[in-house]
XYZ file of C-alpha atoms in Angstrom:
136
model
C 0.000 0.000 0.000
C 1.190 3.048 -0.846
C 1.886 6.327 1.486
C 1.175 9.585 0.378
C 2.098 11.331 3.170
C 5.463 12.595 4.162
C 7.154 10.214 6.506
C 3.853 7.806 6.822
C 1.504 8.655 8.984
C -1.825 7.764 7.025
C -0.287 4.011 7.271
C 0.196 4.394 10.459
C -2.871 5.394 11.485
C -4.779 2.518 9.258
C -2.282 0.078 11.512
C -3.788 1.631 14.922
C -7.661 2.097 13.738
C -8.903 -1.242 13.201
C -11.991 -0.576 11.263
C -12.998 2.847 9.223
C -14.223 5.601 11.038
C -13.818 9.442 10.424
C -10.738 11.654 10.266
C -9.917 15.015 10.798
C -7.020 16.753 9.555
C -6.380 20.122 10.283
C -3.472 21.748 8.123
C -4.157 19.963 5.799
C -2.397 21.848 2.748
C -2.372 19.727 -0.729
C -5.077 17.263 -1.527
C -2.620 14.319 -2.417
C 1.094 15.411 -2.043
C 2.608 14.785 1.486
C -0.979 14.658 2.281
C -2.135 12.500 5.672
C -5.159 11.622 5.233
C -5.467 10.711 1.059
C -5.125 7.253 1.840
C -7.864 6.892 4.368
C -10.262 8.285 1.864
C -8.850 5.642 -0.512
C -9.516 3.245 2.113
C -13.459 4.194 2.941
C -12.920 6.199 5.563
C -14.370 9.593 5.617
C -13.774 12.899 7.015
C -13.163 16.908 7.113
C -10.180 18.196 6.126
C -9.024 22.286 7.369
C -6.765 24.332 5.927
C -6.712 28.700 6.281
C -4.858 28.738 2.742
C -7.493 28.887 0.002
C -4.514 27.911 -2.521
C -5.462 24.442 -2.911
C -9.109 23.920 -2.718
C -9.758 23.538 -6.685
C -7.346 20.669 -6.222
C -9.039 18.920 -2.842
C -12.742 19.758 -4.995
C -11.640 17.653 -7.479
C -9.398 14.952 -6.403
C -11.151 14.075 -2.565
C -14.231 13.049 -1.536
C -13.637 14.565 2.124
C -15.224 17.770 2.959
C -12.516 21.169 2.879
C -12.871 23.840 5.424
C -11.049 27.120 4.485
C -10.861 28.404 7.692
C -8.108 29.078 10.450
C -8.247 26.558 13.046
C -7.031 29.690 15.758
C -10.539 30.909 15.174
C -13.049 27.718 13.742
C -15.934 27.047 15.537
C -15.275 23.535 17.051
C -17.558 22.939 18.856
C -20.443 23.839 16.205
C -18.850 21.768 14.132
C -18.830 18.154 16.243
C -22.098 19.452 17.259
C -23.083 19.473 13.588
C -21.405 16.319 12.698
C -23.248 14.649 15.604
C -19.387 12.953 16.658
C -18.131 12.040 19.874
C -15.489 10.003 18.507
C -13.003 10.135 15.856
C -10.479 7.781 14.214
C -7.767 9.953 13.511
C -6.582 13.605 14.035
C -3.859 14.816 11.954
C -2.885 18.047 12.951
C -0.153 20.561 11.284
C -0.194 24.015 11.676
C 3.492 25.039 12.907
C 3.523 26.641 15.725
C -0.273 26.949 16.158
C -0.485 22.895 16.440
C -0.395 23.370 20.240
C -3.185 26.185 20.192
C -5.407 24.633 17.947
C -5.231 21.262 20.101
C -6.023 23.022 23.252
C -9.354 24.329 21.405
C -10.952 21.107 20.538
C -13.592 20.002 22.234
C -12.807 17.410 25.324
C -15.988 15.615 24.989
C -14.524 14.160 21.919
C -12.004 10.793 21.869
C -9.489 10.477 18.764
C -8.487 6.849 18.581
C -5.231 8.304 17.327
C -3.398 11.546 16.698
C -0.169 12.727 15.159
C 0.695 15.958 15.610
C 3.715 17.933 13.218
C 5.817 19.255 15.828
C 8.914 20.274 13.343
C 11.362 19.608 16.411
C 14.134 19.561 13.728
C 13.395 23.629 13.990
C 11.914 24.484 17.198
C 13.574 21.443 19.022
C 11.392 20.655 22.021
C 9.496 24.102 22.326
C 6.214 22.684 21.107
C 6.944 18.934 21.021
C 6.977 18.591 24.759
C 3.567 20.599 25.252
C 1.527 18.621 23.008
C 2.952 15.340 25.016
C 0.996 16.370 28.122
């Protein structure tokens, strides 16, 4: 099976989710390329993807079946939106937005479980400024 994202996480997270479920991704930039969450769609699962860069939702239109949110995910409405989506639950959270990963985490709602999450901390640049936050 092949990874499309960068150092493969979306295989990873198909190894630790035993059945499909839903996925959020947050950051989640190009549709396919270095992408964590193309091959879960490719595998049945289904889910919401969030990105606050406009640049490549022509591309996630036509190539996903997974909802895009252009939005920042400093300022999205997250609770609204598991209220919409009716989930308590969710397979897997991919989440990278730099230095806002650690933000953005502390926003979502508690009331809902990820079975798994992998977070881009870029330690090779920050070292363990954010890494050691989001470990808590």
């Amino acid at each position: 099976m092949k990874s499309y994202s960068q150092v493969g996480q979306d295989k990873w997270a198909l190894e630790k989710v035993e059945k499909t479920f839903t996925y959020l991704d947050v950051g989640a930039s190009q549709a396919v390329f270095h992408n964590n969450t193309y091959l879960l769609d490719l595998q049945g699962w289904t889910g919401v993807c969030l990105d606050k860069d406009v640049e490549h939702s022509d591309e996630h239109e036509a190539l996903r079946s997974s909802e895009l949110s252009v939005a920042n995910g400093l300022e999205y409405a997250w609770g609204t939106h598991f209220g919409c989506h009716n989930e308590t639950r969710v397979g897997y959270l991919s989440l990278d937005c730099d230095e806002d990963s650690t933000k953005i985490l502390k926003l979502l709602p508690k009331t809902v479980r990820f079975e798994c999450i992998t977070i881009e901390h870029d330690a090779y640049q920050h070292g363990n400024l954010y890494r050691s936050e989001q470990r808590k």
